Short mmCIF file of C-alpha atoms in Angstrom, two decimals:
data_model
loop_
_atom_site.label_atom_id
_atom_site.label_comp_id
_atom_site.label_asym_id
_atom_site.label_seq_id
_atom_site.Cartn_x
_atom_site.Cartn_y
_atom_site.Cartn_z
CA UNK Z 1 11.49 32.92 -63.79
CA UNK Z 2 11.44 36.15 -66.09
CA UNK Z 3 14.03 36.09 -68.85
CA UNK Z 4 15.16 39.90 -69.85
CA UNK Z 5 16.69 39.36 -73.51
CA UNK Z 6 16.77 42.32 -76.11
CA UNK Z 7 17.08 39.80 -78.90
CA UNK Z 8 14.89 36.63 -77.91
CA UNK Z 9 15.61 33.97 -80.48
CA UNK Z 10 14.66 30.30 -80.96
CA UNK Z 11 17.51 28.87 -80.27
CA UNK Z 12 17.36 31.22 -76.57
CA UNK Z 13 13.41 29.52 -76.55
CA UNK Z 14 14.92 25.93 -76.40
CA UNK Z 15 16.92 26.30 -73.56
CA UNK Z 16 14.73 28.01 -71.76
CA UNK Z 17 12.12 25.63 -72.51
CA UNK Z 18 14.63 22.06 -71.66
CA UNK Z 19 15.61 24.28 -68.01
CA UNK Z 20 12.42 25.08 -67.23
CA UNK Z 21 11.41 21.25 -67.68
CA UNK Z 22 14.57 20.71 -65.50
CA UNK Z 23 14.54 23.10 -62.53
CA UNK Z 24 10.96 24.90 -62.63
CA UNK Z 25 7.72 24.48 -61.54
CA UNK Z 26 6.19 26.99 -64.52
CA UNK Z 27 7.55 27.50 -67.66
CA UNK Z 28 9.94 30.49 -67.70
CA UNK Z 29 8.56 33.68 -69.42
CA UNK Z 30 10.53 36.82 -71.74
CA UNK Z 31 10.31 40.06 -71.62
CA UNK Z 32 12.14 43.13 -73.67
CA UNK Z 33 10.50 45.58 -71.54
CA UNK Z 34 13.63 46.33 -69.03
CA UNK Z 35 10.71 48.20 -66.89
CA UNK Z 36 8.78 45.12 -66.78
CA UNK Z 37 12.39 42.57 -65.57
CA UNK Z 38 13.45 45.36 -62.94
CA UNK Z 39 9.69 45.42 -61.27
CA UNK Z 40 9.29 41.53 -61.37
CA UNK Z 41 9.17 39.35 -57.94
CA UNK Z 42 10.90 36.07 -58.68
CA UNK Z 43 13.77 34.92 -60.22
CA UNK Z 44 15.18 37.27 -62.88
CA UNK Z 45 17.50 36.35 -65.40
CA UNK Z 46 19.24 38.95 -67.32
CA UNK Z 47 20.40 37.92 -70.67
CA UNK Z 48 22.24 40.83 -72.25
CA UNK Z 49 25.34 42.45 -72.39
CA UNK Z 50 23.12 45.98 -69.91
CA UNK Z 51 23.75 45.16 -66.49
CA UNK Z 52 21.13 46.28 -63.70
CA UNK Z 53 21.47 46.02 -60.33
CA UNK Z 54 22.38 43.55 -57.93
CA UNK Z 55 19.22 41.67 -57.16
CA UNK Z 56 19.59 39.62 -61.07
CA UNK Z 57 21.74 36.96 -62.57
CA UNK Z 58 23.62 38.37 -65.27
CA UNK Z 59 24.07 35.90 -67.97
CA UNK Z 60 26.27 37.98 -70.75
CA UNK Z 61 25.56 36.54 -74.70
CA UNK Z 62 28.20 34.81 -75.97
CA UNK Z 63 26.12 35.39 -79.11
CA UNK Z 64 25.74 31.79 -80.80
CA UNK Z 65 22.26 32.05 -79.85
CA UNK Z 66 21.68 34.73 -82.06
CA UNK Z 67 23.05 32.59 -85.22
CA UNK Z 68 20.58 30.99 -87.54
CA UNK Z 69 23.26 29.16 -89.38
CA UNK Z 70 26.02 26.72 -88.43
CA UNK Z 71 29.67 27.64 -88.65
CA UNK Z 72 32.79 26.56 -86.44
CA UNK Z 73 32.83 27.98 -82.94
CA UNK Z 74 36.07 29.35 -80.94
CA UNK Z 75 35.91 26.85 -77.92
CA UNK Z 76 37.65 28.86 -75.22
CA UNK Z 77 37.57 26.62 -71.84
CA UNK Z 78 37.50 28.08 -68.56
CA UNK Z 79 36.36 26.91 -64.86
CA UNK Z 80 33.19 27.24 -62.62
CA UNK Z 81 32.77 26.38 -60.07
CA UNK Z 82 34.95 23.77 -60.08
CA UNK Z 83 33.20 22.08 -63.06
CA UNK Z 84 34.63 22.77 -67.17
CA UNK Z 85 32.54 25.26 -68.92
CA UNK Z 86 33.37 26.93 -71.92
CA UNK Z 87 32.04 30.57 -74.08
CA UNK Z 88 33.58 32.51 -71.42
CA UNK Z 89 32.01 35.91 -71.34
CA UNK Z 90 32.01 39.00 -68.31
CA UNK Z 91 28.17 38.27 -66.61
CA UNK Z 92 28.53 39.12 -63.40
CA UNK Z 93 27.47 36.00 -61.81
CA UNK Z 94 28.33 33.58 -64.21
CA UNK Z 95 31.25 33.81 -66.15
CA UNK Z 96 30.43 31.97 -69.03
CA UNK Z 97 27.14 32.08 -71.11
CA UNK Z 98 25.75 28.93 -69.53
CA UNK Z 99 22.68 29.26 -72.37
CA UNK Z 100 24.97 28.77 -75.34
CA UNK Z 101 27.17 26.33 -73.84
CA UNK Z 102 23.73 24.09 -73.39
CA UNK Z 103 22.63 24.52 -76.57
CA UNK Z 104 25.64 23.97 -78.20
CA UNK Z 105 25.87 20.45 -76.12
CA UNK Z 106 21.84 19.42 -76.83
CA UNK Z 107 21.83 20.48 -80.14
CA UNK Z 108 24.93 18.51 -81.05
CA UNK Z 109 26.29 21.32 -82.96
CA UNK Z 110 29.62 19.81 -83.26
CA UNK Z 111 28.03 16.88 -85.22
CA UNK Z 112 26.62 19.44 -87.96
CA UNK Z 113 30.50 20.62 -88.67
CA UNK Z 114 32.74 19.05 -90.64
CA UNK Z 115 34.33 15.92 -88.31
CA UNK Z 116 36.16 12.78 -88.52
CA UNK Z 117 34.43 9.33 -88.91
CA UNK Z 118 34.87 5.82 -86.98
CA UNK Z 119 34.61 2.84 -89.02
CA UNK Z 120 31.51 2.44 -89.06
CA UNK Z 121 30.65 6.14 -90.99
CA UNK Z 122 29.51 7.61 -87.52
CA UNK Z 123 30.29 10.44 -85.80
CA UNK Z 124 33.71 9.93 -84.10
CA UNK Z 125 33.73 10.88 -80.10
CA UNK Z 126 37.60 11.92 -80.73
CA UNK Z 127 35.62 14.53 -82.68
CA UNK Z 128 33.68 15.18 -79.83
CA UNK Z 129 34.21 18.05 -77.17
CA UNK Z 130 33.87 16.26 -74.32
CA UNK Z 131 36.01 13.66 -75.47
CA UNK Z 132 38.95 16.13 -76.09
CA UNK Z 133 38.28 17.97 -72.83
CA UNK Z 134 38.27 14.84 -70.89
CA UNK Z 135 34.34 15.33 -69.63
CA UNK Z 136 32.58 12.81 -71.92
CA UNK Z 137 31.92 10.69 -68.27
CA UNK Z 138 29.92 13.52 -66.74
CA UNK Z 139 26.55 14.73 -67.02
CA UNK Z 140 27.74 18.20 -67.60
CA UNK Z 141 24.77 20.28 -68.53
CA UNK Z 142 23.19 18.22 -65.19
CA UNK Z 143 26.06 19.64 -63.11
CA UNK Z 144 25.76 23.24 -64.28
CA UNK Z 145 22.22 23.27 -63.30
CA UNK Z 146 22.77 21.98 -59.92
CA UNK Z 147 24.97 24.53 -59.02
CA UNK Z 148 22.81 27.36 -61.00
CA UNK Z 149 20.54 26.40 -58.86
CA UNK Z 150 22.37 26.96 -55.50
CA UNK Z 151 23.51 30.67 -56.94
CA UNK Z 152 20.14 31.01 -57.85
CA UNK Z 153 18.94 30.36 -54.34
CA UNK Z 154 20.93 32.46 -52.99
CA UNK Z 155 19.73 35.17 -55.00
CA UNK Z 156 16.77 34.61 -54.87
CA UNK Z 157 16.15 33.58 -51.40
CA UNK Z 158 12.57 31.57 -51.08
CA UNK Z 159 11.85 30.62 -54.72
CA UNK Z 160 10.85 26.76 -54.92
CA UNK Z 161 12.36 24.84 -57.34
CA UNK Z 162 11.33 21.66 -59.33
CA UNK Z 163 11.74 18.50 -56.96
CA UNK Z 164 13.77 16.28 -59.25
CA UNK Z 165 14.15 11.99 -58.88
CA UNK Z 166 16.67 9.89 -60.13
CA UNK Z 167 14.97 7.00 -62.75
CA UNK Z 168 16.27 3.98 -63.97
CA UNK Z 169 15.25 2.74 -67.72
CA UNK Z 170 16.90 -0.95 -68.28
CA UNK Z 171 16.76 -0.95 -72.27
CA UNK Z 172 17.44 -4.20 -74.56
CA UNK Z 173 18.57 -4.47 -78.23
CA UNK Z 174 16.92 -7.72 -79.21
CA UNK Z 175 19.49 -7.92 -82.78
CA UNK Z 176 19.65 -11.58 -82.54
CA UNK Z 177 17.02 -13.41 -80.78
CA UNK Z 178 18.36 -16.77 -80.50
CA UNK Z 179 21.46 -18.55 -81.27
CA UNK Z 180 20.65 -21.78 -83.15
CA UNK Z 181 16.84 -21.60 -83.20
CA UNK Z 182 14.95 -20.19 -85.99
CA UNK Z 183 18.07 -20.14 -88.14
CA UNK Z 184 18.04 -21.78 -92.07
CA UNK Z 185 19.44 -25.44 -91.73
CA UNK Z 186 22.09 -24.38 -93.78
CA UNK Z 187 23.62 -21.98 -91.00
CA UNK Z 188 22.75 -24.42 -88.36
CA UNK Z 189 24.94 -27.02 -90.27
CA UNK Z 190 28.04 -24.59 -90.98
CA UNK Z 191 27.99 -23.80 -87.58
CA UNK Z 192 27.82 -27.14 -86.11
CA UNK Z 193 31.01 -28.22 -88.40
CA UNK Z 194 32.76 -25.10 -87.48
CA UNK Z 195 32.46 -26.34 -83.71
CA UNK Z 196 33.92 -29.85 -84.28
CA UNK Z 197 36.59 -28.89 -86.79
CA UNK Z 198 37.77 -25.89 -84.28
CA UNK Z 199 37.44 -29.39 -81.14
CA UNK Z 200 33.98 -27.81 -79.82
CA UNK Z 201 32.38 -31.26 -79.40
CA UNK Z 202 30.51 -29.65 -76.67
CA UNK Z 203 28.75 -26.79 -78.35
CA UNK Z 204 27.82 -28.81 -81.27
CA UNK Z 205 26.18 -31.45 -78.90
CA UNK Z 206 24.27 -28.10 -77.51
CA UNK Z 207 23.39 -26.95 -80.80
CA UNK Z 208 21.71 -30.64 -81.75
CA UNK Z 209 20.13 -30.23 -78.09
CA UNK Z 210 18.89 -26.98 -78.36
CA UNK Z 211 17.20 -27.55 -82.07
CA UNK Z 212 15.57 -30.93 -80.94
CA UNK Z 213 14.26 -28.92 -77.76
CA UNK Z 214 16.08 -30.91 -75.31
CA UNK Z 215 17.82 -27.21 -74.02
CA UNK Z 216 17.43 -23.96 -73.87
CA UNK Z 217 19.12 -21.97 -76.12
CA UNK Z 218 22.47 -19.86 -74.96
CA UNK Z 219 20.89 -16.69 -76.13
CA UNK Z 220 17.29 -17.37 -74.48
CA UNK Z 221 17.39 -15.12 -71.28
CA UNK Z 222 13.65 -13.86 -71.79
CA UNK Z 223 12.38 -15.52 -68.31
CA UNK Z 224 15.03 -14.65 -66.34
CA UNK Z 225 14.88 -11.40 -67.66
CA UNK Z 226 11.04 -11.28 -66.69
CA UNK Z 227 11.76 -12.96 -63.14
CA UNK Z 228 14.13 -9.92 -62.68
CA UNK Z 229 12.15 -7.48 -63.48
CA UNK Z 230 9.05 -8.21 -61.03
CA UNK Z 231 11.26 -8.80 -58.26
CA UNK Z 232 13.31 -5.42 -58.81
CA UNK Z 233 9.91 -3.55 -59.95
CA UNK Z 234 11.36 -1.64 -62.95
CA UNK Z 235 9.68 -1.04 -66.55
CA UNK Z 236 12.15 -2.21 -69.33
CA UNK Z 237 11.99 -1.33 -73.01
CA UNK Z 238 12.52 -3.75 -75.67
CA UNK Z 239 14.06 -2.96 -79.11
CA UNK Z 240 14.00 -5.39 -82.01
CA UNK Z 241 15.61 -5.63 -85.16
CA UNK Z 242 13.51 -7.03 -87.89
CA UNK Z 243 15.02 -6.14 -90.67
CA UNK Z 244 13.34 -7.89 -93.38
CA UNK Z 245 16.73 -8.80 -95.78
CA UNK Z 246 18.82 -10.34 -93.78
CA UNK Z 247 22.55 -9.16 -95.05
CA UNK Z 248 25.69 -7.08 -93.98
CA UNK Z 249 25.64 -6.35 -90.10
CA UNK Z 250 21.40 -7.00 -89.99
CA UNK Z 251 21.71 -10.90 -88.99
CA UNK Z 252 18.67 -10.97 -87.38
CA UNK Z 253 16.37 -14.56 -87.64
CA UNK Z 254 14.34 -14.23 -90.47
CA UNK Z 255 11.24 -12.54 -89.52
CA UNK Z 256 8.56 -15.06 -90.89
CA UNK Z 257 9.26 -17.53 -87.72
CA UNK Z 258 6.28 -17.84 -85.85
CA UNK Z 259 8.35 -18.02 -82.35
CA UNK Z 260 9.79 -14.66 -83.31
CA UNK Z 261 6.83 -13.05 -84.06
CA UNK Z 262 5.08 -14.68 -80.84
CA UNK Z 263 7.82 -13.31 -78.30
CA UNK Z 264 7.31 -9.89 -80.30
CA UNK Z 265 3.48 -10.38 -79.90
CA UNK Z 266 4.35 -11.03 -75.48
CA UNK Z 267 6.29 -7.90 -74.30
CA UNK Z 268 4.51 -5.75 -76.36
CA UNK Z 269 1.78 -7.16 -74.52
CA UNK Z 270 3.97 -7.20 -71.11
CA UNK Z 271 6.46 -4.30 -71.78
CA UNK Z 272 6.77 -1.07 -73.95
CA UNK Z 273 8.66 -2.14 -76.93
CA UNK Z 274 10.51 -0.10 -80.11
CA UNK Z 275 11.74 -0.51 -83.34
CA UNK Z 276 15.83 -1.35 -84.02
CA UNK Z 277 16.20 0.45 -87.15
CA UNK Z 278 18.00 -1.99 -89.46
CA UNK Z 279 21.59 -0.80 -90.44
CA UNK Z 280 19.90 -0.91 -94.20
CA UNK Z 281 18.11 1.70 -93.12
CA UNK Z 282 21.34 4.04 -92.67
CA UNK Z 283 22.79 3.56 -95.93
CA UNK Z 284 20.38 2.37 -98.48
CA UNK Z 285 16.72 4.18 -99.02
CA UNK Z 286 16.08 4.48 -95.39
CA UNK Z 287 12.19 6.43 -95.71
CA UNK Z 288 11.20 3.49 -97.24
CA UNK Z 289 12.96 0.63 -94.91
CA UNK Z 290 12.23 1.77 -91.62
CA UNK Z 291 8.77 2.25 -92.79
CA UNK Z 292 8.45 -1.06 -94.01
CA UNK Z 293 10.32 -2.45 -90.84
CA UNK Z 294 8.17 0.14 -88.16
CA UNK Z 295 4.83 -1.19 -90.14
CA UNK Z 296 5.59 -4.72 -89.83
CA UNK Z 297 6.47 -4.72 -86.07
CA UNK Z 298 3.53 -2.66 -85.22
CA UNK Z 299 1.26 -5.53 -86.98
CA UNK Z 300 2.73 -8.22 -85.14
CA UNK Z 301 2.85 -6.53 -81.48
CA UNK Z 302 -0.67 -5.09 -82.61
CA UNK Z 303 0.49 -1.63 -81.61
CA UNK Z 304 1.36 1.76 -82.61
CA UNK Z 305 5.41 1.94 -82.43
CA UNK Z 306 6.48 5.35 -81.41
CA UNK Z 307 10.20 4.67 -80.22
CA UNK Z 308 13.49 3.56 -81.94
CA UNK Z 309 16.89 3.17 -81.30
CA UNK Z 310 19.38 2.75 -84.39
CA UNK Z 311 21.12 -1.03 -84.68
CA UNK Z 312 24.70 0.10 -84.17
CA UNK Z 313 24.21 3.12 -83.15
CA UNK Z 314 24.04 4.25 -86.92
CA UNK Z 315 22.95 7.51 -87.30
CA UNK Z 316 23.88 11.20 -88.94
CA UNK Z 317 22.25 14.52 -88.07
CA UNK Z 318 20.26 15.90 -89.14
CA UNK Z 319 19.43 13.26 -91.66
CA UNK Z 320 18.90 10.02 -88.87
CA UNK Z 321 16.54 12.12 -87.08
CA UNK Z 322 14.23 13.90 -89.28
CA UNK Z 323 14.06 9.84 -90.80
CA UNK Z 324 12.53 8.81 -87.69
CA UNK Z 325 10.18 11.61 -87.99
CA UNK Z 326 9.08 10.96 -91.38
CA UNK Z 327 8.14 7.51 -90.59
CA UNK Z 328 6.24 8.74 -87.22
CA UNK Z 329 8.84 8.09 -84.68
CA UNK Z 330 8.52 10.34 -81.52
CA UNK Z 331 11.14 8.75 -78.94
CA UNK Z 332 14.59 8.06 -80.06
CA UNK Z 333 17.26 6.28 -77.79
CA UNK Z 334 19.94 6.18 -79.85
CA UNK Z 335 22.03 9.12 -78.19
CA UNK Z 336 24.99 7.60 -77.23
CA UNK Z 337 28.58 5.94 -78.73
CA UNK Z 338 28.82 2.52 -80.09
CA UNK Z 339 32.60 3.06 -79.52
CA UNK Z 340 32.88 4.35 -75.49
CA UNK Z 341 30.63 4.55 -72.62
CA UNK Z 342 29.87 8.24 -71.89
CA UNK Z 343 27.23 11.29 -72.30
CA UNK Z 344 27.24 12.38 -76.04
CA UNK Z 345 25.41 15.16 -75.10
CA UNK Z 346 26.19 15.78 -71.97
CA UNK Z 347 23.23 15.33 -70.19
CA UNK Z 348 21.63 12.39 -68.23
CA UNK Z 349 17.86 13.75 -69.21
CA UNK Z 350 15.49 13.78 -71.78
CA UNK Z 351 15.29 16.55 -74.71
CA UNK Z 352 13.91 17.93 -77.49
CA UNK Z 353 15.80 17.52 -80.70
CA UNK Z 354 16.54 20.95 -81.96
CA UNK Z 355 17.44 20.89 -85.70
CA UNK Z 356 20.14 23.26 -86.93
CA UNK Z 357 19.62 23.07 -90.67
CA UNK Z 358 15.99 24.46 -90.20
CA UNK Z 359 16.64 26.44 -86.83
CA UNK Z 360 13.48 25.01 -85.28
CA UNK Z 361 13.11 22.36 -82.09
CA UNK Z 362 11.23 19.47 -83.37
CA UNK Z 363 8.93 16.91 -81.93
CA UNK Z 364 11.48 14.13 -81.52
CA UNK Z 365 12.29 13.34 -78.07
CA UNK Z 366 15.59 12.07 -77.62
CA UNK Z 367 16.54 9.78 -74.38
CA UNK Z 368 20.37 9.22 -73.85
CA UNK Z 369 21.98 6.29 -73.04
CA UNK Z 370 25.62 6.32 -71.22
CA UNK Z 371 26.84 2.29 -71.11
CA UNK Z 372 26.16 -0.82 -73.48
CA UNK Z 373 27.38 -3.33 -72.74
CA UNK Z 374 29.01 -4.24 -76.21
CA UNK Z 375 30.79 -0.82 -76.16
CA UNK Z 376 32.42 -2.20 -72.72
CA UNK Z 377 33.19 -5.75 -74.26
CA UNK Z 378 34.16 -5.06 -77.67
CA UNK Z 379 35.68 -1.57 -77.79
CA UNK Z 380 36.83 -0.35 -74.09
CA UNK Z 381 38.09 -4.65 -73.56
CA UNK Z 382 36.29 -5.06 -70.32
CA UNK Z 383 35.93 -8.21 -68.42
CA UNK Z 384 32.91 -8.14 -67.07
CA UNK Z 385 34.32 -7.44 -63.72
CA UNK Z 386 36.16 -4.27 -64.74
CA UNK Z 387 32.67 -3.62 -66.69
CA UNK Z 388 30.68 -3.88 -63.70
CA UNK Z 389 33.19 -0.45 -62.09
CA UNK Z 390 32.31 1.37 -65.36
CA UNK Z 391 28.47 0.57 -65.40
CA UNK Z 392 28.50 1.87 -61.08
CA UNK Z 393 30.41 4.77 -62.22
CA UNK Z 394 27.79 6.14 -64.72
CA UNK Z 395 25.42 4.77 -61.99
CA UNK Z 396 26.62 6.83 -59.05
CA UNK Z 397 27.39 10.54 -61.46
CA UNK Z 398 23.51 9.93 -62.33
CA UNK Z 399 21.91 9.46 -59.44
CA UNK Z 400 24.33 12.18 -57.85
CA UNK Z 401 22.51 14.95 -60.57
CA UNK Z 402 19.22 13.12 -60.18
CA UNK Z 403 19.11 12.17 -63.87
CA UNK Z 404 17.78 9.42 -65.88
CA UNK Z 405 20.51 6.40 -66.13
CA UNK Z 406 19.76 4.70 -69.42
CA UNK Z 407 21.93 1.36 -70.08
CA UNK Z 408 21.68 -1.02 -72.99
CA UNK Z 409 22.20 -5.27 -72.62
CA UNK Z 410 21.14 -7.78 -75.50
CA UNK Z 411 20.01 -10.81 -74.75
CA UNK Z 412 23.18 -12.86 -75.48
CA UNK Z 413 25.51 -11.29 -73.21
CA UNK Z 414 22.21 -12.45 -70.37
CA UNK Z 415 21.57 -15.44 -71.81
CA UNK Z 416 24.03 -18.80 -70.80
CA UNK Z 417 26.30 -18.94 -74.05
CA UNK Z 418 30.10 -19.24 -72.73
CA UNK Z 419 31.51 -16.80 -74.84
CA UNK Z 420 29.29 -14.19 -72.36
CA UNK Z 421 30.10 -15.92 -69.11
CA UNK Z 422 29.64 -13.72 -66.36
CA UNK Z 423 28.19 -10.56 -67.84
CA UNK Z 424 25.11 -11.97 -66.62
CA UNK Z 425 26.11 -12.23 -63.03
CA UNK Z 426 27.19 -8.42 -63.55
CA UNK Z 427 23.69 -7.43 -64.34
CA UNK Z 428 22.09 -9.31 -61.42
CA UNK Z 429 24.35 -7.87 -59.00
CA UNK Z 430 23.04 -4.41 -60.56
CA UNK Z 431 19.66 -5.27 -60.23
CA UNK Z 432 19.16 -6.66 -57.14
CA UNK Z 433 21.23 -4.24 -55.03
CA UNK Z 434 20.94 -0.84 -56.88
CA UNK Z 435 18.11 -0.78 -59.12
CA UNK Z 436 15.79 -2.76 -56.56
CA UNK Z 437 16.21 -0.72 -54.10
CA UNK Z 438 16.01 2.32 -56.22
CA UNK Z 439 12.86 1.21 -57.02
CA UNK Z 440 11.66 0.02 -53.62
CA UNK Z 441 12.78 3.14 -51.60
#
């Protein structure tokens, strides 16, 4: 693919450079040189407001690309082909300048403006585009590209494109690893005379059980979790909070017990694993805490701990990110809601993070997620039945686009405390008749 652009920029480089990871087989190439675009033989892109000839796709500059700062965009909407797009423009084959409108989505541009807050200080997805233009369920950027690359075949008749596969990455927050064990005795004991003054005889008997290791614990789903995972063939990460204070919405068991550290020490042994950046980290003198956090957990799973994902989904930009880079982090998975299932950035596939306040792509990889199961629960009110609909909907618009389908569980909602009951039946259905034979095909 040659790129004719009068004005090649780096914002124009990073799209180019995420489609060319998407669709081709070799990275696309620029010219300036309209000479050199009109005697190329392949797929030629023009990306100007000079049309040519027929035998191009006319893409016509919207001209955000050409920005080096951030200020508020005119979102005009418009159709095409059948699928919401927005910069319209006059480009003779596409009517909207598909370039901007994916950088403006991957960048998260919209994030950088002034916006509107949940509770929880993050960014809001009312604030959010596709929220507002009711596409927040689809994998939009994914969709443009598949159809791109019918037009483009057309054009072009012959060229070979990138054979994409769909790929499944089960993901688990590990924020509290068990429910009674490893806790202070003092906790254990609140808890236990919370149960029989509220008439829980029963979970109080369990708690005494579980902390004389007559039973498992209710939040224990570690086996099972392992059992699944050989029999469906897939390659799980693990993320684990071990926040070192244990205060405000960090509740995780104190990170000096042994058993803690000794699960730690087995799937990083067994799985790839990441660090669960301590809410602390967000709000108080993050460098410092998520270095002290990231050092700790890569002594104990005697490893080198390259990916994250923020406990609550707690992050600004650019700020979150270029934390995670300061501290050596290279994968981040943390591109999602915490307060509705969906595609923050539109896209079921990995990308470079691209940061506006310095107008450079960085080497932060960022991996989206579309459903957690918490979001489902706790903010959308779904019964694990109705949850189960909304975790095969993201399913199916994923594997339609051939994308990566990223979901989040903890261990709790897997594990056999009541308050969870049947969440994990939900997940076993999943796994045993999509993602095994996904992975089996």
């Amino acid at each position: 693919m040659l790129i004719y652009s009068p004005e090649p920029s780096p914002r124009l480089q990073y799209v180019v450079d995420f489609i060319s990871q998407e669709l081709l087989l070799n990275d696309a190439a620029f010219t300036t040189d309209p000479e050199v675009f009109r005697h190329y033989d392949g797929i030629r892109i023009n990306y100007s407001k000079q049309s040519f000839d027929h035998s191009e796709c006319h893409i016509y500059p919207h001209g955000l690309l050409r920005e080096t700062g951030v200020a508020k965009q005119m979102i005009e909407m418009t159709q095409w082909n059948g699928l919401p797009a927005f910069f319209p423009t006059a480009g003779k084959h596409i009517g909207f300048d598909l370039f901007a409108a994916i950088f403006y989505l991957l960048s998260r541009y919209e994030e950088y403006l002034p916006h509107e807050k949940d509770g929880f200080g993050r960014f809001s997805h009312t604030s959010s585009l596709a929220w507002q233009q009711g596409f927040l369920d689809r994998p939009l950027i994914n969709e443009w590209l598949e159809k791109w690359t019918e037009e483009l075949s057309q054009l072009f008749p012959g060229v070979v494109f990138r054979r994409r596969s769909y790929k499944f990455i089960p993901t688990y927050d590990i924020d509290m690893l068990y429910s009674f064990r490893g806790k202070a005795l003092w906790r254990n004991m609140g808890g236990a005379v919370r149960s029989i003054l509220n008439g829980q005889l029963g979970e109080a008997l369990l708690r005494w059980k579980v902390l004389r290791g007559k039973e498992r614990d209710p939040y224990d789903a570690y086996e099972w979790l392992d059992a699944l995972h050989l029999y469906c063939r897939v390659k799980p990460i693990y993320f684990f909070l071990v926040a070192q204070k244990q205060k405000g919405l960090d509740k995780n068991i104190p990170t000096s017990y042994k058993p803690f550290q000794e699960l730690i020490s087995y799937h990083a042994s067994n799985y790839k694993i990441g660090l669960h950046p301590s809410w602390q980290s967000s709000v108080e003198d993050g460098n410092t805490i998520i270095r002290e956090e990231k050092e700790w957990l890569e002594v104990v799973a005697d490893r080198e701990v390259d990916k994250s994902r923020q406990h609550f989904i707690k992050f600004s930009l650019p700020d979150g990110y270029q934390r995670l880079l300061d501290v050596g982090i290279r994968q981040d998975y943390s591109m999602g809601y915490g307060t509705v299932n969906g595609f923050r950035a539109s896209v079921a596939s990995s990308f470079l993070w691209y940061n506006l306040d310095t107008n450079s792509v960085t080497p932060l990889r960022v991996y989206p997620f579309c459903f957690m199961d918490a979001t489902a629960r706790f903010q959308q009110k779904l019964n694990p039945q109705q949850a189960y609909t909304e975790l095969m909907k993201y399913y199916v618009a994923v594997k339609k686009v051939k994308g990566c389908f990223i979901t989040i569980w903890h261990n709790n909602f897997l594990g056999t405390d009541r308050d969870y009951k049947g969440w994990r039946d939900v997940y076993e259905i999943f796994m045993k008749e999509d993602a095994y034979w996904d992975a089996n095909a």
